[in-house]
Coordinates of C-alpha atoms in Angstrom, one line a residue:
Chain A
X1 CA -18.6 45.0 -114.2
X2 CA -20.5 44.8 -110.9
X3 CA -18.9 42.2 -108.7
X4 CA -21.5 40.1 -106.8
X5 CA -21.2 38.7 -103.3
X6 CA -18.9 35.7 -102.9
X7 CA -16.2 36.5 -105.5
X8 CA -13.8 38.1 -103.1
X9 CA -13.0 36.8 -99.6
X10 CA -13.9 38.8 -96.4
X11 CA -10.4 40.2 -95.6
X12 CA -9.8 41.6 -99.0
X13 CA -13.4 42.8 -99.3
X14 CA -12.9 44.7 -96.0
X15 CA -9.6 46.1 -97.2
X16 CA -11.2 47.3 -100.5
X17 CA -14.0 48.8 -98.4
X18 CA -11.4 50.8 -96.5
X19 CA -9.8 52.0 -99.7
X20 CA -13.3 53.0 -101.0
X21 CA -14.2 54.9 -97.8
X22 CA -10.8 56.7 -97.9
X23 CA -11.3 57.6 -101.6
X24 CA -14.8 58.8 -101.2
X25 CA -13.7 60.8 -98.1
X26 CA -11.0 62.5 -100.1
X27 CA -13.5 63.1 -102.9
X28 CA -16.0 64.7 -100.5
X29 CA -13.4 67.2 -99.4
X30 CA -12.2 67.9 -103.0
X31 CA -15.7 68.2 -104.4
X32 CA -16.3 71.2 -102.3
X33 CA -14.0 73.2 -104.5
X34 CA -15.7 71.9 -107.7
X35 CA -19.3 72.4 -106.7
X36 CA -21.2 75.7 -106.5
X37 CA -24.8 76.8 -107.0
X38 CA -24.6 76.1 -110.7
X39 CA -22.5 73.0 -110.9
X40 CA -24.2 71.1 -108.0
X41 CA -27.4 70.5 -110.0
X42 CA -25.3 69.5 -113.1
X43 CA -23.5 67.0 -110.9
X44 CA -26.8 65.4 -109.7
X45 CA -27.9 65.2 -113.3
X46 CA -24.6 63.7 -114.4
X47 CA -25.0 60.9 -111.7
X48 CA -28.5 60.3 -113.0
X49 CA -27.2 60.1 -116.6
X50 CA -24.5 57.6 -115.6
X51 CA -27.2 55.5 -113.9
X52 CA -29.3 55.5 -117.0
X53 CA -26.4 54.8 -119.4
X54 CA -25.3 51.9 -117.2
X55 CA -28.6 50.2 -117.9
X56 CA -27.8 50.1 -121.6
X57 CA -25.7 47.0 -122.2
X58 CA -24.3 47.0 -125.7
X59 CA -23.0 43.8 -127.5
X60 CA -19.2 43.6 -127.8
X61 CA -18.4 40.0 -128.8
X62 CA -20.3 36.8 -129.2
X63 CA -22.6 36.4 -126.2
X64 CA -20.9 39.2 -124.3
X65 CA -22.1 42.7 -123.5
X66 CA -20.7 45.8 -121.8
X67 CA -22.0 49.0 -120.4
X68 CA -20.7 52.4 -119.6
X69 CA -18.8 52.8 -116.3
X70 CA -18.9 56.6 -116.5
X71 CA -16.0 57.6 -114.3
X72 CA -14.1 59.4 -117.1
X73 CA -17.3 61.0 -118.4
X74 CA -18.4 62.3 -115.0
X75 CA -14.9 63.6 -114.1
X76 CA -14.7 65.6 -117.4
X77 CA -18.2 67.0 -117.0
X78 CA -18.1 67.9 -113.3
X79 CA -14.6 67.4 -112.0
X80 CA -12.6 64.4 -110.7
X81 CA -13.6 64.6 -107.1
X82 CA -17.3 65.0 -107.9
X83 CA -17.0 62.4 -110.6
X84 CA -15.9 59.8 -108.0
X85 CA -19.0 60.8 -105.9
X86 CA -21.3 60.5 -109.0
X87 CA -20.3 56.9 -109.8
X88 CA -20.2 56.0 -106.1
X89 CA -23.8 57.2 -105.6
X90 CA -24.8 55.2 -108.7
X91 CA -23.1 52.0 -107.4
X92 CA -24.6 52.4 -103.9
X93 CA -28.2 52.8 -105.3
X94 CA -27.7 49.9 -107.7
X95 CA -26.6 47.7 -104.8
X96 CA -29.3 48.8 -102.4
X97 CA -32.3 49.1 -104.7
X98 CA -31.6 46.9 -107.8
X99 CA -29.6 44.1 -106.3
X100 CA -26.8 44.9 -108.8
X101 CA -23.4 44.5 -107.3
X102 CA -23.0 42.7 -104.0
X103 CA -23.4 44.5 -100.7
X104 CA -20.1 42.9 -99.4
X105 CA -18.5 43.8 -102.8
X106 CA -19.4 47.5 -102.6
X107 CA -15.9 48.5 -101.6
X108 CA -14.5 46.4 -104.5
X109 CA -16.9 48.0 -107.0
X110 CA -16.3 51.6 -105.8
X111 CA -12.5 50.9 -106.0
X112 CA -12.7 49.5 -109.6
X113 CA -15.5 51.5 -111.2
X114 CA -15.4 54.8 -109.4
X115 CA -11.8 55.4 -108.1
X116 CA -9.8 53.6 -110.8
X117 CA -11.8 54.9 -113.8
X118 CA -11.6 58.5 -112.5
X119 CA -7.9 58.5 -111.5
X120 CA -6.8 56.8 -114.7
X121 CA -9.3 58.3 -117.1
X122 CA -9.2 61.9 -115.8
X123 CA -5.4 61.7 -115.3
X124 CA -4.9 60.6 -118.9
X125 CA -7.4 63.3 -120.1
X126 CA -5.4 66.1 -118.4
X127 CA -2.1 64.7 -119.7
X128 CA -3.4 64.6 -123.3
X129 CA -4.8 68.1 -123.1
X130 CA -1.3 69.3 -122.0
X131 CA 0.2 68.2 -125.3
X132 CA -2.8 68.7 -127.7
X133 CA -3.8 72.1 -129.2
X134 CA -6.4 73.9 -127.1
X135 CA -9.4 73.2 -129.2
X136 CA -12.8 71.6 -128.6
X137 CA -11.8 68.7 -130.9
X138 CA -8.9 68.0 -128.6
X139 CA -11.2 67.8 -125.6
X140 CA -13.4 65.4 -127.5
X141 CA -10.5 63.3 -128.7
X142 CA -8.8 63.2 -125.3
X143 CA -12.1 62.2 -123.7
X144 CA -12.3 59.3 -126.2
X145 CA -8.8 58.0 -125.5
X146 CA -9.1 58.5 -121.7
X147 CA -12.4 56.6 -121.6
X148 CA -11.0 53.7 -123.7
X149 CA -8.1 53.2 -121.3
X150 CA -10.1 53.6 -118.1
X151 CA -12.2 50.4 -118.7
X152 CA -9.3 47.9 -119.1
X153 CA -7.6 49.7 -116.2
X154 CA -10.7 48.9 -114.0
X155 CA -10.4 45.3 -115.3
X156 CA -6.7 45.2 -114.2
X157 CA -7.6 46.5 -110.7
X158 CA -10.3 43.9 -110.4
X159 CA -7.9 41.2 -111.4
X160 CA -5.3 42.4 -108.8
X161 CA -8.0 42.3 -106.1
X162 CA -9.0 38.8 -107.3
X163 CA -5.4 37.7 -107.1
X164 CA -5.3 38.8 -103.5
X165 CA -8.7 37.6 -102.3
X166 CA -10.4 35.5 -105.0
X167 CA -12.4 32.6 -103.7
X168 CA -12.0 30.2 -106.6
X169 CA -8.8 28.5 -107.5
X170 CA -8.2 29.8 -111.0
X171 CA -5.3 30.9 -113.1
X172 CA -4.8 34.6 -112.5
X173 CA -2.9 34.9 -115.8
X174 CA -5.9 33.5 -117.8
X175 CA -8.3 35.7 -115.8
X176 CA -6.2 38.8 -116.5
X177 CA -5.9 38.1 -120.2
X178 CA -9.6 37.4 -120.6
X179 CA -10.6 40.4 -118.5
X180 CA -8.3 42.9 -120.3
X181 CA -9.2 41.5 -123.7
X182 CA -13.0 41.9 -123.4
X183 CA -12.7 45.2 -121.5
X184 CA -10.6 46.8 -124.3
X185 CA -13.7 46.1 -126.5
X186 CA -16.1 47.5 -123.9
X187 CA -13.7 50.5 -123.6
X188 CA -14.4 51.4 -127.2
X189 CA -18.2 51.6 -126.4
X190 CA -17.3 53.6 -123.2
X191 CA -15.2 56.0 -125.4
X192 CA -18.0 56.5 -128.0
X193 CA -20.6 57.3 -125.3
X194 CA -18.1 59.6 -123.4
X195 CA -16.9 61.5 -126.5
X196 CA -20.5 62.0 -127.9
X197 CA -21.8 63.2 -124.5
X198 CA -18.8 65.5 -123.9
X199 CA -19.0 66.9 -127.4
X200 CA -22.8 67.5 -127.1
X201 CA -22.4 69.5 -123.9
X202 CA -19.4 71.3 -125.4
X203 CA -21.6 72.3 -128.4
X204 CA -24.4 73.9 -126.4
X205 CA -22.8 74.9 -123.0
X206 CA -19.0 74.7 -123.2
X207 CA -18.8 76.7 -119.9
X208 CA -20.4 73.8 -118.0
X209 CA -17.7 71.3 -119.0
X210 CA -15.2 71.2 -116.1
X211 CA -12.5 69.5 -118.1
X212 CA -12.6 72.3 -120.8
X213 CA -12.3 75.2 -118.4
X214 CA -8.5 75.6 -118.7
X215 CA -9.1 75.7 -122.5
X216 CA -11.6 78.6 -122.4
X217 CA -9.6 80.9 -120.1
X218 CA -6.5 81.4 -122.3
X219 CA -8.9 82.5 -125.1
X220 CA -10.2 85.3 -122.9
X221 CA -6.6 86.3 -122.0
X222 CA -5.5 86.5 -125.6
X223 CA -8.4 88.8 -126.3
X224 CA -7.4 91.1 -123.4
X225 CA -3.8 91.1 -124.7
X226 CA -4.9 92.3 -128.1
X227 CA -6.9 95.1 -126.6
X228 CA -3.9 96.4 -124.6
X229 CA -1.6 96.0 -127.6
X230 CA -3.8 97.9 -129.9
X231 CA -3.3 101.5 -128.6
X232 CA 0.5 101.2 -129.0
X233 CA 0.7 101.3 -132.8
X234 CA -1.9 104.1 -133.0
X235 CA 0.3 106.1 -130.6
X236 CA 3.4 105.7 -132.7
Chain B
X1 CA -29.1 77.8 -124.1
X2 CA -30.2 78.7 -120.6
X3 CA -29.0 76.6 -117.7
X4 CA -32.6 75.7 -116.9
X5 CA -33.3 74.5 -120.4
X6 CA -30.0 72.6 -120.6
X7 CA -30.6 70.8 -117.3
X8 CA -34.2 69.9 -118.3
X9 CA -32.9 68.5 -121.6
X10 CA -30.1 66.5 -119.8
X11 CA -32.7 65.0 -117.4
X12 CA -35.1 64.2 -120.3
X13 CA -32.3 62.3 -122.1
X14 CA -31.5 60.3 -119.0
X15 CA -35.2 59.5 -118.4
X16 CA -35.7 58.3 -122.0
X17 CA -32.5 56.2 -121.9
X18 CA -33.5 54.5 -118.6
X19 CA -37.2 54.4 -119.2
X20 CA -37.5 53.4 -122.9
X21 CA -34.1 52.6 -124.5
X22 CA -33.1 50.2 -121.7
X23 CA -35.6 47.7 -123.0
X24 CA -33.5 47.2 -126.0
X25 CA -30.2 46.7 -124.1
X26 CA -28.3 43.5 -124.6
X27 CA -29.2 40.8 -122.1
X28 CA -26.0 38.9 -122.7
X29 CA -23.7 38.6 -119.7
X30 CA -21.3 41.6 -119.3
X31 CA -17.5 41.3 -119.6
X32 CA -17.0 40.3 -116.0
X33 CA -19.9 37.9 -115.9
X34 CA -18.7 36.2 -119.0
X35 CA -15.1 35.9 -117.8
X36 CA -16.3 34.7 -114.4
X37 CA -18.4 31.9 -115.9
X38 CA -15.8 30.9 -118.4
X39 CA -13.0 30.7 -115.9
X40 CA -14.8 29.2 -113.0
X41 CA -15.1 32.2 -110.8
X42 CA -18.9 32.2 -110.8
X43 CA -19.0 28.9 -109.0
X44 CA -18.5 30.9 -105.7
X45 CA -21.1 33.5 -106.5
X46 CA -23.6 34.1 -103.8
X47 CA -27.1 35.4 -104.3
X48 CA -27.6 39.1 -103.6
X49 CA -29.0 39.6 -100.1
X50 CA -31.6 42.0 -101.5
X51 CA -32.5 39.9 -104.5
X52 CA -36.2 40.0 -103.7
X53 CA -36.4 43.7 -103.0
X54 CA -39.2 45.6 -104.8
X55 CA -36.8 46.7 -107.7
X56 CA -34.4 43.7 -107.7
X57 CA -32.8 43.1 -111.0
X58 CA -34.2 46.3 -112.6
X59 CA -37.8 45.4 -112.5
X60 CA -40.8 46.3 -110.4
X61 CA -42.3 43.4 -108.4
X62 CA -45.9 42.8 -109.4
X63 CA -45.6 44.2 -112.9
X64 CA -45.3 41.3 -115.4
X65 CA -44.9 43.4 -118.6
X66 CA -41.2 43.4 -119.1
X67 CA -41.2 46.7 -121.0
X68 CA -43.2 48.5 -118.3
X69 CA -41.5 46.8 -115.3
X70 CA -38.0 47.5 -116.6
X71 CA -38.8 51.0 -117.8
X72 CA -40.4 52.0 -114.6
X73 CA -37.5 50.7 -112.5
X74 CA -35.2 52.8 -114.7
X75 CA -37.3 55.9 -114.2
X76 CA -37.3 55.3 -110.5
X77 CA -33.5 54.8 -110.5
X78 CA -32.9 58.0 -112.3
X79 CA -35.1 59.9 -109.9
X80 CA -33.5 58.3 -106.8
X81 CA -30.0 58.9 -108.0
X82 CA -30.8 62.5 -108.9
X83 CA -32.3 63.1 -105.5
X84 CA -29.6 61.4 -103.5
X85 CA -26.7 62.7 -105.7
X86 CA -28.2 66.1 -106.1
X87 CA -28.9 66.4 -102.4
X88 CA -25.3 65.3 -101.6
X89 CA -23.8 67.8 -104.1
X90 CA -26.0 70.6 -102.9
X91 CA -25.0 70.0 -99.3
X92 CA -21.3 69.8 -100.2
X93 CA -21.1 72.8 -102.5
X94 CA -19.2 75.9 -101.9
X95 CA -21.4 78.7 -100.6
X96 CA -21.3 82.2 -102.0
X97 CA -19.5 84.0 -99.1
X98 CA -16.0 85.1 -100.1
X99 CA -13.0 83.8 -98.1
X100 CA -15.2 81.8 -95.7
X101 CA -13.6 78.6 -96.7
X102 CA -9.8 78.3 -96.0
X103 CA -9.6 75.3 -98.3
X104 CA -11.1 77.3 -101.2
X105 CA -8.4 80.0 -100.8
X106 CA -5.7 77.4 -101.7
X107 CA -7.3 77.0 -105.1
X108 CA -5.7 79.5 -107.4
X109 CA -8.9 79.9 -109.4
X110 CA -11.2 80.6 -106.6
X111 CA -9.9 83.9 -105.2
X112 CA -10.3 85.7 -108.5
X113 CA -13.9 84.3 -108.8
X114 CA -14.8 85.3 -105.3
X115 CA -13.2 88.8 -105.6
X116 CA -15.1 89.3 -108.9
X117 CA -18.3 88.5 -107.1
X118 CA -17.5 90.8 -104.2

């Protein structure tokens, strides 16, 4: 979903650049609370994994492919602020080293693929966990649904940016329909990769999954409650 | 599983995906590229200004074997992203000293962690 140079006019590219800079700035401040000696290496490895997974285009429909965006995955593994930084680092390196995603479109690409996917994907993930039972299966299921939705959400934001600053004279309604349609399919691939990766990390090191932390703490609390409750019946 | 072992495994998976599996990735246009060419957006596309850079388009200039060229560029990409990202995250991270960061105190989870350490 990397936007090349020339799709978006200069004013809107600059505006998207400003949004991206502001978003990354907020993420840099917020990431400080998410990162420590143990999670900082994990975050670096998560960014590397997102880069690797983005190389793996999978077929979605006749003559069309898609690849992981990774915002939802990174946010669940290492936290939303750090997740934005992970995807942004990947996008920056792709644009600078691999000529993937235009340099003038970097702001657009960070806005759609880093900011949008994390805000929508991680926001939905937290909402779902609020109503679902506190189990590992819920974390995996919520990561799946959140990842599915995050991809068409990025497509919608691209279409909105295109409506504001698109360089070709095309029907925005048709672009929106086509973009959302194909990205719902790509979202299913995104969801499979996200859920499998989150589940795999949960299976071996659940303590390292940022999005599952609230889930593990109540378990510890309940244990403590049982311990304090036990002496009472024996006293009676 | 120890953290060291887990981190090594995670890196190995990324290296295998980028270095080996990437060769088998679909070369069809992605969703945006397809929509852009179908709807006439691509007519305005400009060439990437770094198109001829050493790793442009996920290959290594001078290596003709597609499997080797693409795989090597993937390995280099994983390494560079790990170094740049890891360096950034290491620099941004919260240091051990308790209560040194006023922003951290606002986070309800942090005081208990720092007081436990202290």
